[in-house]
XYZ file of C-alpha atoms in Angstrom:
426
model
C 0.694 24.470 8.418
C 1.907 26.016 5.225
C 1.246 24.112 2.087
C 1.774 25.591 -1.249
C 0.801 23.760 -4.371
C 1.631 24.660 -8.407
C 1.222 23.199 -11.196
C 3.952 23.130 -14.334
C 2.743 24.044 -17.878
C 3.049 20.088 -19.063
C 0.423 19.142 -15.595
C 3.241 18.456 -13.381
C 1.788 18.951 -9.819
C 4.512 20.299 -7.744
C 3.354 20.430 -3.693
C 5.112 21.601 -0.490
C 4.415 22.010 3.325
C 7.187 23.994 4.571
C 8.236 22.782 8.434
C 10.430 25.627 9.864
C 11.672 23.285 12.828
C 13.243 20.801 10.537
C 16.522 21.111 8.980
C 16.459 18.361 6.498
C 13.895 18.046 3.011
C 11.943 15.286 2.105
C 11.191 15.045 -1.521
C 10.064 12.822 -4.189
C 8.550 12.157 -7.575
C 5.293 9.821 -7.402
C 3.792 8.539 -10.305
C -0.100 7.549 -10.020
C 0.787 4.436 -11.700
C 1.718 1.195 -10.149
C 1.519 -2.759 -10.812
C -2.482 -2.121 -11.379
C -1.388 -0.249 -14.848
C 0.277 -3.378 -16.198
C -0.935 -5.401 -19.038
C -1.253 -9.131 -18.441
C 2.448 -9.431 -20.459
C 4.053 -6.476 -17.909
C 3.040 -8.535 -14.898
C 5.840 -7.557 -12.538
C 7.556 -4.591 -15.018
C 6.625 -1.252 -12.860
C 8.340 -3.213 -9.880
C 11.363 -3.617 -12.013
C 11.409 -0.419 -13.810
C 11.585 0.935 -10.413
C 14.733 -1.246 -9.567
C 16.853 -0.390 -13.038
C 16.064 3.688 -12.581
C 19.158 3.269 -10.305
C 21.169 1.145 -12.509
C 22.513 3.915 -14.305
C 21.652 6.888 -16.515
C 22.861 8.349 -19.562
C 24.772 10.978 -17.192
C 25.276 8.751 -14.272
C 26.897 5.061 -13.449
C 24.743 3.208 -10.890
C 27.861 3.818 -8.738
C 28.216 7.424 -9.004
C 24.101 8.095 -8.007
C 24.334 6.440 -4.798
C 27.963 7.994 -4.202
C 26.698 11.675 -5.030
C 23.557 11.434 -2.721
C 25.830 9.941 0.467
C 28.400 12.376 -0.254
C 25.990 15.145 0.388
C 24.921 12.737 3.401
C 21.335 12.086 1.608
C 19.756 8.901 1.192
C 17.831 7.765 -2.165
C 15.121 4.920 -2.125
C 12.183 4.124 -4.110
C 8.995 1.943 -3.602
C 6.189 0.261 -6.285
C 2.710 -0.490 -4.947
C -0.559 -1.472 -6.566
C -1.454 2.110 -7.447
C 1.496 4.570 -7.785
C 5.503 4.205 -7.603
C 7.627 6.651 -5.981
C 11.076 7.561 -6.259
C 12.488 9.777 -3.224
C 15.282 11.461 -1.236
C 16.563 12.895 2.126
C 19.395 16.115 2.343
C 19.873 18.750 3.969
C 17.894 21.984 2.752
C 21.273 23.516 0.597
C 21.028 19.987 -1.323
C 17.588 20.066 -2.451
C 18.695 21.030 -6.302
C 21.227 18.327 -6.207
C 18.587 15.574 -5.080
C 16.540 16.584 -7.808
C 18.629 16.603 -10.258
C 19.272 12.969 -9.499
C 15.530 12.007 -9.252
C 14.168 13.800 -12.600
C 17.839 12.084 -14.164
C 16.825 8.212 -13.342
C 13.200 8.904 -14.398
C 13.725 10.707 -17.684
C 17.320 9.176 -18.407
C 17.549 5.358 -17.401
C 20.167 3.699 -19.704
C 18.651 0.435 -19.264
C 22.040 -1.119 -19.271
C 21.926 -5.068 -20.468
C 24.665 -6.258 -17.863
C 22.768 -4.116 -15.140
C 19.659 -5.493 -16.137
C 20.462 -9.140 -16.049
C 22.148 -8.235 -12.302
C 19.002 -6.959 -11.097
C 16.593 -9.528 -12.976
C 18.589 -11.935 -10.581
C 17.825 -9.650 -7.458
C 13.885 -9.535 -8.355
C 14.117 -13.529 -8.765
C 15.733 -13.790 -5.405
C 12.905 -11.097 -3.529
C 10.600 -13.390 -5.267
C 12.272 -16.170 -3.664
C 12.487 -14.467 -0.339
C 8.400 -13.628 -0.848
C 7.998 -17.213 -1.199
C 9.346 -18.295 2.165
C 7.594 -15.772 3.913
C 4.183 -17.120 5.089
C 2.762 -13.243 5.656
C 4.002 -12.710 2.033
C 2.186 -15.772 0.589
C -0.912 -15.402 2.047
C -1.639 -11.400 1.051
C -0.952 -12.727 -2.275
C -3.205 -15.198 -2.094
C -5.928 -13.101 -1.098
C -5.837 -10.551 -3.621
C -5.449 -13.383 -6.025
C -9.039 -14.450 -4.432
C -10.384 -10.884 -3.939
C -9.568 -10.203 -6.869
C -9.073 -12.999 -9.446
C -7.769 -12.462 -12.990
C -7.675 -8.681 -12.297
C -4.258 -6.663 -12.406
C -5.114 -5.448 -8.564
C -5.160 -9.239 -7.577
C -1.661 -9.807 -9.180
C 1.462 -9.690 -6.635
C 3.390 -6.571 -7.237
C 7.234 -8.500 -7.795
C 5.941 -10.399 -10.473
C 6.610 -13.959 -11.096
C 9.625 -15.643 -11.972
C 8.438 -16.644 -15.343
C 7.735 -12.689 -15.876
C 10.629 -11.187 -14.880
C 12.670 -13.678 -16.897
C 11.065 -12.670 -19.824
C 11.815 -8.474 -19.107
C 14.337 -7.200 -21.497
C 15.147 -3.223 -21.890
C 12.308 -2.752 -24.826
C 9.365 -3.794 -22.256
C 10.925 -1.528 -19.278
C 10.453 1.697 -21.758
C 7.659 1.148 -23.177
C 6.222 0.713 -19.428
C 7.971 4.371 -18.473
C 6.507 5.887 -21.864
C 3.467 4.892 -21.587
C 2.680 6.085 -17.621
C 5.476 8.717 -16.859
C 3.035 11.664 -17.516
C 3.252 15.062 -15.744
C 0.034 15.270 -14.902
C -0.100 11.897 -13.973
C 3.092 12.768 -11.557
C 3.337 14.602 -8.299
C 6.438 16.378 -7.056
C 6.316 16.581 -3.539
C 8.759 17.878 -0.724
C 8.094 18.754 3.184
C 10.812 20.014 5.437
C 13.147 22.645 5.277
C 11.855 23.679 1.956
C 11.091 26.902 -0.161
C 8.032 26.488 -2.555
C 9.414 28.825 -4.910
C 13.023 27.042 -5.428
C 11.415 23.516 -5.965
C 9.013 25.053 -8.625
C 12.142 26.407 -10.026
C 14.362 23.326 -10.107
C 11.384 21.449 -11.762
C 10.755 24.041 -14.430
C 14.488 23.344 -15.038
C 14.452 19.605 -14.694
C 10.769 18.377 -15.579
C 9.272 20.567 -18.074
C 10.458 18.148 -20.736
C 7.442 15.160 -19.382
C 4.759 14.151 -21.646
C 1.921 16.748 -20.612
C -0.500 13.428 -22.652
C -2.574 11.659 -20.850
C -2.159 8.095 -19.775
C -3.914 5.369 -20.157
C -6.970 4.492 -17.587
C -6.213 1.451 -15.202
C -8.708 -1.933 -15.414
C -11.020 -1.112 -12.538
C -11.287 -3.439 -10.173
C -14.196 -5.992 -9.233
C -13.902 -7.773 -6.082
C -15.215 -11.157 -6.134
C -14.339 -13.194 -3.315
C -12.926 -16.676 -3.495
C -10.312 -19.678 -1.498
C -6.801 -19.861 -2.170
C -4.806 -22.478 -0.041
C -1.192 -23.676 0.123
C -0.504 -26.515 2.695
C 3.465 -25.637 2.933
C 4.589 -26.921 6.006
C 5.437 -23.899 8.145
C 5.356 -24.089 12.106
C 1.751 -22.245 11.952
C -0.771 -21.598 10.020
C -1.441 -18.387 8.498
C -5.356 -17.415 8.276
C -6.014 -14.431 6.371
C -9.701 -13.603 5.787
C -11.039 -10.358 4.101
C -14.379 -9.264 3.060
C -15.121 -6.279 0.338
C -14.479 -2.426 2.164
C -14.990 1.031 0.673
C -12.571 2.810 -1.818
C -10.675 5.504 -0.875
C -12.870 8.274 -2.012
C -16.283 6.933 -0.467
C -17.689 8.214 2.577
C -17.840 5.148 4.579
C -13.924 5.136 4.312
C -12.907 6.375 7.517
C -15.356 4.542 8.749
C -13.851 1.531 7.616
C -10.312 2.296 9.256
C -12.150 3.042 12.630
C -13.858 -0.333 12.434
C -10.884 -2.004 11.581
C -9.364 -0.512 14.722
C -11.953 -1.230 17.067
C -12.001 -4.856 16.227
C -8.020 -5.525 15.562
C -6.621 -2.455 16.012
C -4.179 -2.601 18.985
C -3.703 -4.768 22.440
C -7.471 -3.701 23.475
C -9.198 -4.411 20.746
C -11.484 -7.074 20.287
C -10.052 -9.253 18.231
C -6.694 -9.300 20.555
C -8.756 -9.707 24.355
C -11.095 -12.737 22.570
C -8.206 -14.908 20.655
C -5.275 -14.500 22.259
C -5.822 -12.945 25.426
C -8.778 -15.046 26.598
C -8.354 -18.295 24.636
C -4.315 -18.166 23.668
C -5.130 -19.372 20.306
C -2.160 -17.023 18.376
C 0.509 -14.841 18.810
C -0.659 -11.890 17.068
C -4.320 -11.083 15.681
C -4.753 -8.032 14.092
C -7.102 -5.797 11.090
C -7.189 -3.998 8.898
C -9.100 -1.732 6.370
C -6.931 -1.048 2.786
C -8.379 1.462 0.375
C -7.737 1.797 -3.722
C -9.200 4.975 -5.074
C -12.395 2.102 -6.673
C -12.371 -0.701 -3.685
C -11.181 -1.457 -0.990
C -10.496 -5.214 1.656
C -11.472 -5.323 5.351
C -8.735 -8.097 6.371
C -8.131 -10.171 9.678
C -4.454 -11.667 9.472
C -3.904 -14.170 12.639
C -1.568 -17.478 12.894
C -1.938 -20.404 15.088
C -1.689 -23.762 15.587
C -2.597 -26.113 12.726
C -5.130 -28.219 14.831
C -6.851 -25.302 16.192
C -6.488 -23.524 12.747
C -10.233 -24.190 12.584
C -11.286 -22.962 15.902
C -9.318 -20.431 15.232
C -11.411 -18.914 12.175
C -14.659 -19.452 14.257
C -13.908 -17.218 17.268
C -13.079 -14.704 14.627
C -16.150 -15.451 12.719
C -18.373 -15.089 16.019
C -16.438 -12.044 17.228
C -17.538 -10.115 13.988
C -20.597 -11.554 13.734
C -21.482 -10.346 17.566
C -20.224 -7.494 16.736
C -23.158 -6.828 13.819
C -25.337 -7.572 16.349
C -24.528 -6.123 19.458
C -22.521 -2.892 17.943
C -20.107 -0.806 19.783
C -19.472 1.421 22.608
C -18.841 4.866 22.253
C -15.393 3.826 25.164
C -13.903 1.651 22.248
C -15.290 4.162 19.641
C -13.223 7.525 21.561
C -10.052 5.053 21.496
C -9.713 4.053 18.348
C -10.512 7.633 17.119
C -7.417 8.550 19.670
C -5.088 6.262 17.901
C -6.019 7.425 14.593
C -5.110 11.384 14.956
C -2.291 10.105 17.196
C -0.985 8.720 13.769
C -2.377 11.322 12.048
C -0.579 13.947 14.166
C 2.746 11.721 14.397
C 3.342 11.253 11.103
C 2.915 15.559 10.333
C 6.232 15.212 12.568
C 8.317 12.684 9.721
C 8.908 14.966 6.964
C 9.119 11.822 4.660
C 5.851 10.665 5.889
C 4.363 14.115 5.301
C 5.818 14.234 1.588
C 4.928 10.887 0.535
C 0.764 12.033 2.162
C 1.073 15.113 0.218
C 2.190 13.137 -3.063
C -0.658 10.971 -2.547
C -3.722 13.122 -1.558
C -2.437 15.544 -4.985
C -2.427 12.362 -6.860
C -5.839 10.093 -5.504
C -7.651 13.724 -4.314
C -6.853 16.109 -6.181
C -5.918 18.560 -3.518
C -4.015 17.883 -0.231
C -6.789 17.300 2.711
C -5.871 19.697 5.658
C -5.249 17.780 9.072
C -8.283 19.448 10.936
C -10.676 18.383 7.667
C -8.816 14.319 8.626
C -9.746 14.878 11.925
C -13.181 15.886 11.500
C -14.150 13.031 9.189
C -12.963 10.453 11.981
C -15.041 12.611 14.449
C -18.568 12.553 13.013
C -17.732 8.748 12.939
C -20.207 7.119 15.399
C -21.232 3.669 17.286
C -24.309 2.834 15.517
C -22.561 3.660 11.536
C -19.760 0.950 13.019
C -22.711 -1.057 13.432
C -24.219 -0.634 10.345
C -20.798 -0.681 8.148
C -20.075 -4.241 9.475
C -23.127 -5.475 8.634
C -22.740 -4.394 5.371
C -18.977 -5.633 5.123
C -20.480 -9.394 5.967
C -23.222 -9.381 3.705
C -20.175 -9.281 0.717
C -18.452 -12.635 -0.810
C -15.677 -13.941 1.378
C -12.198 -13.373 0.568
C -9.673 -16.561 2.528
C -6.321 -17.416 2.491
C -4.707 -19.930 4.555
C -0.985 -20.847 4.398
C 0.444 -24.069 6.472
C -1.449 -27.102 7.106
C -4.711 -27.623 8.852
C -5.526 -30.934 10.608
C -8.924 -30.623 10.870
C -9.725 -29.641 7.351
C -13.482 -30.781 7.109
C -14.302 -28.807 10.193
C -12.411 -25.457 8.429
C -14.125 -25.892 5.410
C -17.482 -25.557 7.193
C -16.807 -22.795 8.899
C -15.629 -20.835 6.030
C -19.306 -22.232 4.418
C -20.874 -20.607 7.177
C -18.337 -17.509 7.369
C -20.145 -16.950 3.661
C -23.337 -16.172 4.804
C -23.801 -12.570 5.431
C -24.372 -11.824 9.284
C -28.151 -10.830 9.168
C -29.257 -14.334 7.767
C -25.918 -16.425 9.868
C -27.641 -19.168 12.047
C-alpha cells in the first residue's frame, strides 16, 4: 500500500494511496466542518452551502459543471454530515486536473446566484419533506435531539423548514468564510493517481485558502432523554441508544465489535432472539457511531404497535444478559471476521478508500495503516465486551419511538426500568 501525504504552505493536507490495478481516480476536497459548526441561526446552512456549490460559479453555469465532468465520463457528488462536508469526483486518471479544477472552482468561486438559490431552497424544503415521511428518518432525529438536546450535534443535518426559508446568499458565505480553511481541509485521491501531479494541481488551484484557523465546534454532552411522535405509520419504529466512546478513545473498536456481536448481521443476537425466535420485527439491527468527543450505541428495530412494548423488553433483557453472562470467543472471531472483511473490501472502492484517507488526515491526524486497523480489532477480547456493555448501560437512556403504541403504560415502564444501569436492574 503506497500512501503519500503533503502538506501545502497555507495547511492544506493533500493525501494519496496510489492503486496500480485501477484505472479510474477518486478524489475529493473534505472540510472538517459539518452541521456541528453551525450557530443556532445557521441551523441547516452547511447542508445548503453544499447544495448551491453546484449552482454555478463565477467561471461556470450550474449547467456547464455537470456537462464538463460527464463529458469526460466523470461523475461529481457531494455529501454534509455532522462533522465534515465533502465535495468529490470520479475520471479517468488523464482527467484528474480537470476534476480539480472543478472542485477547488465551486468551493472558492460559488456565485450564489438568487434565482438558483430560491430553486434549491425549494429542493431542501422538499428533502425535508421527504425526511418527514420517512419513519427511519424521524426517529434518528429524534434521538440525537434526545442524546443530545439543545446541542448543534443533536440538530438534524437538512435543517428545518423555518431555517432554510430564512437562508439568503449573505448567510451561505459567511458559513464558507468562516470554516473553508486549508488546514482545516483535506485533499484526498486513491486510484490511478500520481502524488506528485495532485500536489501540483493544488499548488495551482488551492494555495489561495485561508491558512487561519477556524473556529472550535460546541463539544458535545450527551444527556439522554424521550422523544415520541405517534404518526400513524404501519409499524412502529423503536430506536434506543445509550452513550458509546468517541472516535479517538480506546474502547472504540471495542464499541463497533460489540455492536456487531449483538446486532451485527443474521447471527447475531439481537436478530436469532427477536425475530428469529419470537417474529416480533422485520429487521433488528446495531450499531456503534463515533464523533471525534462522543459517541451512541443504537438498536433500531420496527414492529407491531401492540407488541411495540414487548418488543423493547426482549431487547432490554438481551443486553442486559448479555452484561451478565458476556460473550464467547465463537461470536467474538465472527464479528472480528466481518469487520476486516469491510475493512479489506472497502481498500478495493477507490472512493471508499479516498473518502477513509480524507477522514483519518482530518479526525487523526495521519492515515492509520490497514494492519495497525486490524490489530486494534484483534487485541479486542470476550471479557472487555463484557465489561464495555456494562459500562454502556450504566449511562442515561437515549429513546425514540415513531408510530403508535397500544400499550403505552406497559412501554413507559419498561423504558423506566431500561434506565437503570444493568448492575443494579432487578
Amino acid at each position: 500500500m503506497t500512501v503519500t501525504r503533503s502538506a501545502l504552505a497555507n495547511g492544506l493536507t493533500v493525501v494519496s494511496h496510489r492503486m496500480p490495478e485501477v484505472e479510474t481516480v477518486s478524489l475529493g476536497i473534505w472540510i472538517g466542518a459539518g452541521s456541528r459548526s453551525e450557530q443556532p441561526a445557521e441551523h441547516g446552512v452547511a447542508h445548503f452551502l453544499e447544495h448551491m456549490a453546484f449552482k454555478g460559479t463565477r467561471r461556470r453555469s450550474a449547467r456547464e459543471i455537470v456537462e464538463e465532468i460527464e463529458a469526460a465520463g466523470g461523475d461529481l457528488n457531494a455529501a454534509t454530515s455532522v462533522d465534515s462536508t465533502g465535495y468529490y469526483a470520479r475520471v479517468l486518471q488523464a482527467d484528474l486536473p480537470l476534476a480539480l479544477d472543478i472542485l477547488s472552482d465551486i468551493i472558492l468561486e460559488p456565485r450564489f446566484d438568487g434565482a438558483e438559490l430560491a430553486r434549491e431552497r425549494d429542493v431542501i424544503l422538499q428533502e425535508i419533506a421527504a425526511s418527514s415521511d420517512s419513519p427511519d428518518d424521524i426517529a434518528y432525529d429524534f434521538l440525537s435531539e434526545a442524546a443530545y438536546p439543545d446541542q448543534p450535534v443533536g440538530r438534524p443535518i437538512l435543517g428545518t423548514a423555518q431555517s432554510v426559508l430564512g437562508f439568503e446568499r449573505n448567510h451561505l458565505g459567511a458559513y464558507l468564510t468562516a470554516h473553508y480553511h486549508a488546514p482545516n481541509m483535506v485533499l484526498a485521491a486513491a486510484g490511478a493517481v500520481d502524488h506528485a501531479v495532485l500536489v501540483a494541481e493544488a499548488e495551482r488551484r488551492l494555495a489561495g485558502l485561508s491558512s487561519e484557523p477556524t473556529p472550535i465546534p460546541q463539544r458535545a454532552v450527551y444527556v439522554g432523554g424521550r422523544r415520541q411522535s405517534a404518526k400513524p405509520f404501519e409499524q412502529t419504529h423503536l430506536m434506543i441508544a445509550l452513550e458509546a466512546p468517541a472516535y479517538h478513545q480506546p474502547d472504540y473498536f471495542k464499541s463497533q465489535i460489540l455492536a456487531g456481536a449483538l446486532g451485527g448481521g443474521m447471527s447475531s443476537r439481537l436478530f436469532q432472539e427477536v425475530r428469529e425466535r419470537r417474529g416480533l420485527c422485520y429487521s433488528v439491527y446495531a450499531f456503534s457511531s463515533g464523533l471525534t468527543d462522543s459517541g451512541m450505541f443504537v438498536v433500531h428495530a420496527a414492529g407491531a404497535p401492540d407488541k411495540t412494548d414487548e418488543l423493547f423488553s426482549v431487547i432490554r433483557n438481551e443486553l442486559e444478559q448479555a452484561a451478565d453472562r458476556g460473550f464467547d470467543q465463537t461470536e467474538l472471531a465472527r464479528v472480528k471476521a466481518q469487520l476486516k472483511m469491510g475493512l479489506l473490501a472497502a481498500l478495493e472502492s477507490s472512493s471508499a478508500r479516498a473518502e477513509q484517507l480524507a477522514r483519518h488526515s482530518l479526525f487523526c491526524g495521519r492515515v492509520l495503516t490497514t494492519a495497525e486497523l486490524i490489530e486494534r480489532i484483534e487485541a479486542v477480547g470476550t471479557a472487555d465486551l463484557q465489561a464495555l456493555l456494562q459500562k454502556v448501560l450504566g449511562s442515561p437512556l437515549s429513546l425514540a419511538t415513531v408510530g403508535p403504541i397500544a400499550n403505552l403504560a406497559r412501554f413507559e415502564a419498561v423504558a423506566d426500568k431500561f434506565a437503570v444501569p444493568a448492575s443494579r436492574a432487578a
